[in-house]
PDB file of C-alpha atoms in Angstrom:
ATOM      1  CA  UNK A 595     -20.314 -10.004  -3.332  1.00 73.00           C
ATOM      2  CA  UNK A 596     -18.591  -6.829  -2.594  1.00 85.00           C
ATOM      3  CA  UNK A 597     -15.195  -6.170  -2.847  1.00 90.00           C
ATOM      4  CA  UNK A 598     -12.980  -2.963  -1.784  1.00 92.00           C
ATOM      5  CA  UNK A 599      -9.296  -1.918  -1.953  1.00 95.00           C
ATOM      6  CA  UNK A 600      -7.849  -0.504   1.740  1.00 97.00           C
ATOM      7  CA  UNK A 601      -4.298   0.856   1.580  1.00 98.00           C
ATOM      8  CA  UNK A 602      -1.896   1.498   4.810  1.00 98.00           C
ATOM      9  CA  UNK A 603       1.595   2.605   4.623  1.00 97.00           C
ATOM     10  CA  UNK A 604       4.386   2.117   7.964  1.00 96.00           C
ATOM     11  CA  UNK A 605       6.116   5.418   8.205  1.00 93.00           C
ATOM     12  CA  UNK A 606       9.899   3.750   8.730  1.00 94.00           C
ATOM     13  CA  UNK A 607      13.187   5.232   9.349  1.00 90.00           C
ATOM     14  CA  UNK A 608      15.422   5.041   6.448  1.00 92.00           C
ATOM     15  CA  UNK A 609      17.783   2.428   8.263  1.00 92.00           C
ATOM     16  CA  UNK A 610      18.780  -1.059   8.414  1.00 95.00           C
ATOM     17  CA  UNK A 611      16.063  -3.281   9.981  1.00 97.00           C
ATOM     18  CA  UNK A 612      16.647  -6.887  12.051  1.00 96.00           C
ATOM     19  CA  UNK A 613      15.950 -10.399  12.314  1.00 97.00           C
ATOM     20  CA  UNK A 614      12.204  -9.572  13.945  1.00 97.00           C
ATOM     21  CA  UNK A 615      12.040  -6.183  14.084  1.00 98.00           C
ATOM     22  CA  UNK A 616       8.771  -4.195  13.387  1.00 98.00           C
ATOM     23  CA  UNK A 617       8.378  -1.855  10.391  1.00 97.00           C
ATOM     24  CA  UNK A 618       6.855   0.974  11.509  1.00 96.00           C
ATOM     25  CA  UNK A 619       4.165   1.321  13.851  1.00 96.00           C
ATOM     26  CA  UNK A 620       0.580   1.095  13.713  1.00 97.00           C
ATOM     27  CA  UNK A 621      -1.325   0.224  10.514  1.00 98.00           C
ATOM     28  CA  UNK A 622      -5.095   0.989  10.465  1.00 97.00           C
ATOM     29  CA  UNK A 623      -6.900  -0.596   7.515  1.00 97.00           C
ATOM     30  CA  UNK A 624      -9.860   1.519   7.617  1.00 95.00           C
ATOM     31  CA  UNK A 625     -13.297   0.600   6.791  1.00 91.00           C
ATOM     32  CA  UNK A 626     -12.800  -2.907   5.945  1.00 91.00           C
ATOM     33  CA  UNK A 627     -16.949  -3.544   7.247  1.00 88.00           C
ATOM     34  CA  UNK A 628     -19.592  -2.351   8.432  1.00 84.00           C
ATOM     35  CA  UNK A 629     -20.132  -1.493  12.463  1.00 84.00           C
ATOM     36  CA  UNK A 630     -23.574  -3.998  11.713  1.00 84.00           C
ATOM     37  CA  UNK A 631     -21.626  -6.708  10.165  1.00 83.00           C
ATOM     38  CA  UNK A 632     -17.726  -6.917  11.346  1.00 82.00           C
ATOM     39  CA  UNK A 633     -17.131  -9.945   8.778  1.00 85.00           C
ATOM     40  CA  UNK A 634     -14.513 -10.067   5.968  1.00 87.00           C
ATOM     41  CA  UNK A 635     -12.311 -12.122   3.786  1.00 88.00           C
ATOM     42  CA  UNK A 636      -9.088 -10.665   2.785  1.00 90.00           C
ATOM     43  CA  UNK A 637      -8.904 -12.078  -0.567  1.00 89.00           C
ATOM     44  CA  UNK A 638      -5.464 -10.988  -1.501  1.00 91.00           C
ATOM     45  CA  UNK A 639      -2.980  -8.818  -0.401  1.00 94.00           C
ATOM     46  CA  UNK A 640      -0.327  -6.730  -2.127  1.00 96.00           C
ATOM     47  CA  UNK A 641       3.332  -5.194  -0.717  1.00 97.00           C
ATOM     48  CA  UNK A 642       4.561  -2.384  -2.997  1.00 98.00           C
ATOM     49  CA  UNK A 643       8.517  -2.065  -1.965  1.00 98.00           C
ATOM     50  CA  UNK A 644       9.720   1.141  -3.362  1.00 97.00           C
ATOM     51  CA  UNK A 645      13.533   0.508  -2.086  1.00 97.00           C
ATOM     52  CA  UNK A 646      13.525  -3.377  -3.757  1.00 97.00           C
ATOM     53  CA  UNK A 647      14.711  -5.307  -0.663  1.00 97.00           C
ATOM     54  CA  UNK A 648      11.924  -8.190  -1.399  1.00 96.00           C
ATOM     55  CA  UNK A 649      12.367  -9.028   1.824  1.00 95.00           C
ATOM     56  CA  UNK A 650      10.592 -11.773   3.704  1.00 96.00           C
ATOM     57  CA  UNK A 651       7.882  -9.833   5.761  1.00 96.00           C
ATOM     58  CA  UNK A 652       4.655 -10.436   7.600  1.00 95.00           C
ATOM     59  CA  UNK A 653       2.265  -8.369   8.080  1.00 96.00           C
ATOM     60  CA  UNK A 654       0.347  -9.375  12.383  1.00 95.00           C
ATOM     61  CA  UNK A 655      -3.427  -8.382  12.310  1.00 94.00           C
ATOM     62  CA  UNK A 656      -5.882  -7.415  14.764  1.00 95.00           C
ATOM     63  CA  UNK A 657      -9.364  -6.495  15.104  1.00 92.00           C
ATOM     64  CA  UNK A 658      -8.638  -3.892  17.470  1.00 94.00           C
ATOM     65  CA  UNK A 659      -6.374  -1.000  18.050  1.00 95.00           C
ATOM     66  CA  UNK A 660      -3.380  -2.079  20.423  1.00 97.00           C
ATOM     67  CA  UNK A 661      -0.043  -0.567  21.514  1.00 97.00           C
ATOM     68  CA  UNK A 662       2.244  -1.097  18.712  1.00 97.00           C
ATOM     69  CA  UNK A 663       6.153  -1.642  18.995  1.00 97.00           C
ATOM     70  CA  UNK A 664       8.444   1.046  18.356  1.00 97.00           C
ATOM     71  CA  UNK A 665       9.654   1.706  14.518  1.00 97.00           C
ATOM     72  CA  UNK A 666      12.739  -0.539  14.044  1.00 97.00           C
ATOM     73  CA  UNK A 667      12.869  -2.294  17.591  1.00 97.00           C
ATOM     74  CA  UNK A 668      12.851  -6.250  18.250  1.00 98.00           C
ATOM     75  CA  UNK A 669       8.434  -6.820  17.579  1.00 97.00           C
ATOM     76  CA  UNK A 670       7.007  -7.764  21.015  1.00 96.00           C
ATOM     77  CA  UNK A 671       3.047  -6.666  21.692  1.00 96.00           C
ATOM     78  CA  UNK A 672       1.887  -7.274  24.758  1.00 96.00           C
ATOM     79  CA  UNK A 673       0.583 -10.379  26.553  1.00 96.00           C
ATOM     80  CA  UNK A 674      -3.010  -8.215  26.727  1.00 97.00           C
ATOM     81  CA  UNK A 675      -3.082  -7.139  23.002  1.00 97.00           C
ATOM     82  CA  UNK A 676      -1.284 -10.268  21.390  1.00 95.00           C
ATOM     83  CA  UNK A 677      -5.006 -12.138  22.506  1.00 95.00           C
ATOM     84  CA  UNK A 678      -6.650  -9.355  19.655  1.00 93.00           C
ATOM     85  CA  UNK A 679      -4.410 -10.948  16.922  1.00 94.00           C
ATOM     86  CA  UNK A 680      -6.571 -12.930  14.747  1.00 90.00           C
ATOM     87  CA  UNK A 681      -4.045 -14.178  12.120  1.00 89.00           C
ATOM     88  CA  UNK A 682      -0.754 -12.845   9.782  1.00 90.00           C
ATOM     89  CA  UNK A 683       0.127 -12.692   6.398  1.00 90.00           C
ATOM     90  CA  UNK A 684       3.346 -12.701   4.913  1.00 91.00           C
ATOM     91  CA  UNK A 685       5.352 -12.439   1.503  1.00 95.00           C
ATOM     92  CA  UNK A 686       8.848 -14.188   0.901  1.00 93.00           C
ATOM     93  CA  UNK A 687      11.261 -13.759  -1.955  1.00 91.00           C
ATOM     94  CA  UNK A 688       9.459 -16.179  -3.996  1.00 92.00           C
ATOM     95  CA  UNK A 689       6.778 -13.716  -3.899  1.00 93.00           C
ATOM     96  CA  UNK A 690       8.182 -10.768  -5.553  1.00 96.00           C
ATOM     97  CA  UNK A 691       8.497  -9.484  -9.049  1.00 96.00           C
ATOM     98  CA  UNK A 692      11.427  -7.434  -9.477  1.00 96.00           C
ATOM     99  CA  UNK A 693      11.093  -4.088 -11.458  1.00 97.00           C
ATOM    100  CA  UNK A 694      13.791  -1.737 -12.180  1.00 96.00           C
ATOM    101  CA  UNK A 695      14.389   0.286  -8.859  1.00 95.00           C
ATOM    102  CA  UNK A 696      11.260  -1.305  -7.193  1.00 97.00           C
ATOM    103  CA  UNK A 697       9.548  -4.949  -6.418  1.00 97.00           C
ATOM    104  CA  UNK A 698       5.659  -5.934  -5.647  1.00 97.00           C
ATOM    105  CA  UNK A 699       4.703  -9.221  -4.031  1.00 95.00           C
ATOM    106  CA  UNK A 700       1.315 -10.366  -4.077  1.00 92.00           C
ATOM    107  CA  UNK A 701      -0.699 -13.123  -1.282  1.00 88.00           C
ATOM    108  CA  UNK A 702      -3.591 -14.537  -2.754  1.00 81.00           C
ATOM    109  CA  UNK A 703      -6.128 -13.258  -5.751  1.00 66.00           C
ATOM    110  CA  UNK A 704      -4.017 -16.322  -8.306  1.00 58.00           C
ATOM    111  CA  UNK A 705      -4.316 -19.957  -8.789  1.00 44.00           C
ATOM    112  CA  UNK A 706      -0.436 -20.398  -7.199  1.00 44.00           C
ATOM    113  CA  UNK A 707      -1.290 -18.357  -4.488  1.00 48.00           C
ATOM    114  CA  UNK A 708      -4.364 -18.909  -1.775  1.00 49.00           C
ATOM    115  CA  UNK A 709      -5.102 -16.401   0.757  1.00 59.00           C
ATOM    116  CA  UNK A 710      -8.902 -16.164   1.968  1.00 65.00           C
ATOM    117  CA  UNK A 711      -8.468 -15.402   5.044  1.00 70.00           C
ATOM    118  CA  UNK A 712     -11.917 -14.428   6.794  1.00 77.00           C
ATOM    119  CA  UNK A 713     -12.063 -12.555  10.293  1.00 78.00           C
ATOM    120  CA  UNK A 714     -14.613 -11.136  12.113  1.00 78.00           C
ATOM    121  CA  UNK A 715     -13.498  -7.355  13.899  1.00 83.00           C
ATOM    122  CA  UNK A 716     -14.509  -6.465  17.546  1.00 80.00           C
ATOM    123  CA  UNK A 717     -18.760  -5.215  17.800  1.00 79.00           C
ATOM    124  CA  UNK A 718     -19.574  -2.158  16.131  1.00 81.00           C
ATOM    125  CA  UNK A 719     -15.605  -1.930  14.676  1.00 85.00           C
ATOM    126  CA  UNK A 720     -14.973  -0.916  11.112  1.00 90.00           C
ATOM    127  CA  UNK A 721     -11.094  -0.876  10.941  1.00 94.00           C
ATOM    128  CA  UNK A 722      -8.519  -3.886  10.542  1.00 94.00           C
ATOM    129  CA  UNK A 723      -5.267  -2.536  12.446  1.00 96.00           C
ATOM    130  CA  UNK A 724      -1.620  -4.132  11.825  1.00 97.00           C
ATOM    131  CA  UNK A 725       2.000  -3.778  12.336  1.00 98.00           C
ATOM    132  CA  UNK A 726       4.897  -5.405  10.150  1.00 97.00           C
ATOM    133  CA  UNK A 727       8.061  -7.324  11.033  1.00 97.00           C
ATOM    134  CA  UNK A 728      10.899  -8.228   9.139  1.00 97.00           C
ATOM    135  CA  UNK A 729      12.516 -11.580   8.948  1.00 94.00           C
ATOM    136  CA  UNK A 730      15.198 -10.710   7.525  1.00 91.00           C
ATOM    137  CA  UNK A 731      17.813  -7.680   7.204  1.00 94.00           C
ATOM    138  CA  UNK A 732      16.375  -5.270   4.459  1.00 96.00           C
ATOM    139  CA  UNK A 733      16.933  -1.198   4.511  1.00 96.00           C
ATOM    140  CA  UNK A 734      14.530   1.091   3.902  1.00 95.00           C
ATOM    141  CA  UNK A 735      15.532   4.351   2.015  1.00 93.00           C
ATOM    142  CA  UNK A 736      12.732   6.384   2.219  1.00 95.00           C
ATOM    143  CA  UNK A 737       9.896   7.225   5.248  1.00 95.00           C
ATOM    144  CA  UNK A 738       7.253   5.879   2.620  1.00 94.00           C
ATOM    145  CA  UNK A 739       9.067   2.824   1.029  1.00 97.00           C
ATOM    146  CA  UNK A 740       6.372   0.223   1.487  1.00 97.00           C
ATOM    147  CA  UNK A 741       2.406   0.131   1.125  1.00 98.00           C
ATOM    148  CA  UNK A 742      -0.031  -2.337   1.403  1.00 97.00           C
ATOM    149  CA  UNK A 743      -3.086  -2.829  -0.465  1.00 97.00           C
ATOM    150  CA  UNK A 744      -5.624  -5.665   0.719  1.00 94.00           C
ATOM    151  CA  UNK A 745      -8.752  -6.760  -1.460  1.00 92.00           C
ATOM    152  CA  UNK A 746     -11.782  -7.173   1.099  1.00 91.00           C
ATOM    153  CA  UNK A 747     -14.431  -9.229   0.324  1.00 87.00           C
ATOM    154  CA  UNK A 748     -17.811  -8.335   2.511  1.00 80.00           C
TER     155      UNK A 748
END
């Protein structure tokens, strides 16, 4: 087996976010396979949240680029790219560990925890793209306040 690390960070507006609104914009997770083998199993993923809201959050994903929703409006792809989702991941409170001015959460990679989620991207594709929505009301401080990190398995 091989496994691989790919990192994206939303650039946000420091501001209060909604009930289903999307966290930034576009997310490309890039070469999460090969263009002769677009299979992969995310085997965990990680949300680094520099501003501590551990807010509930999910993260859509596709296996192509689509039009994403504007930073901080009400999430809503369209009918034409919504048929490239091929699944979401999320984190809730339970999934946070507080640190001083900061909190990680963590999908997957321990016993409590089961993520494995396999996809397959578009022919001769190579990136994993995303975009993240709140479910709840947490505010950002800081254009890079969040990151996500997602262990591939190929």
């Amino acid at each position: 087996m091989n496994y691989q690390i790919v990192t994206a960070s939303p650039v946000i507006v420091p501001a209060a976010y909604g009930n289903g609104d999307a966290i930034g914009g576009l997310l490309e997770f890039e070469n999460v396979c090969s263009p002769f083998e677009p299979s992969f199993k995310i085997v965990s993923a990680v949300l680094a949240d520099n501003a501590k809201q551990s807010a509930l959050v999910r993260l859509l994903l596709f296996d192509r680029a689509f039009t994403p929703t504007a930073d901080n409006a009400a999430m809503d792809p369209t009918d034409a790219d919504l048929l490239f989702c091929i699944g979401w991941s999320g984190w809730a409170a339970a999934d946070y560990t507080a640190l001083s001015d900061s909190s990680v959460a963590q999908k997957g990679g321990d016993l409590g925890a089961v993520l494995a989620f396999a996809g397959r991207l578009v022919d001769g594709g190579t990136s994993l793209f995303g975009q993240l929505i709140s479910y709840g009301t947490p505010t950002y401080v800081a254009a890079t306040d969040l990151t996500i990190k997602l262990l591939i398995e190929r």
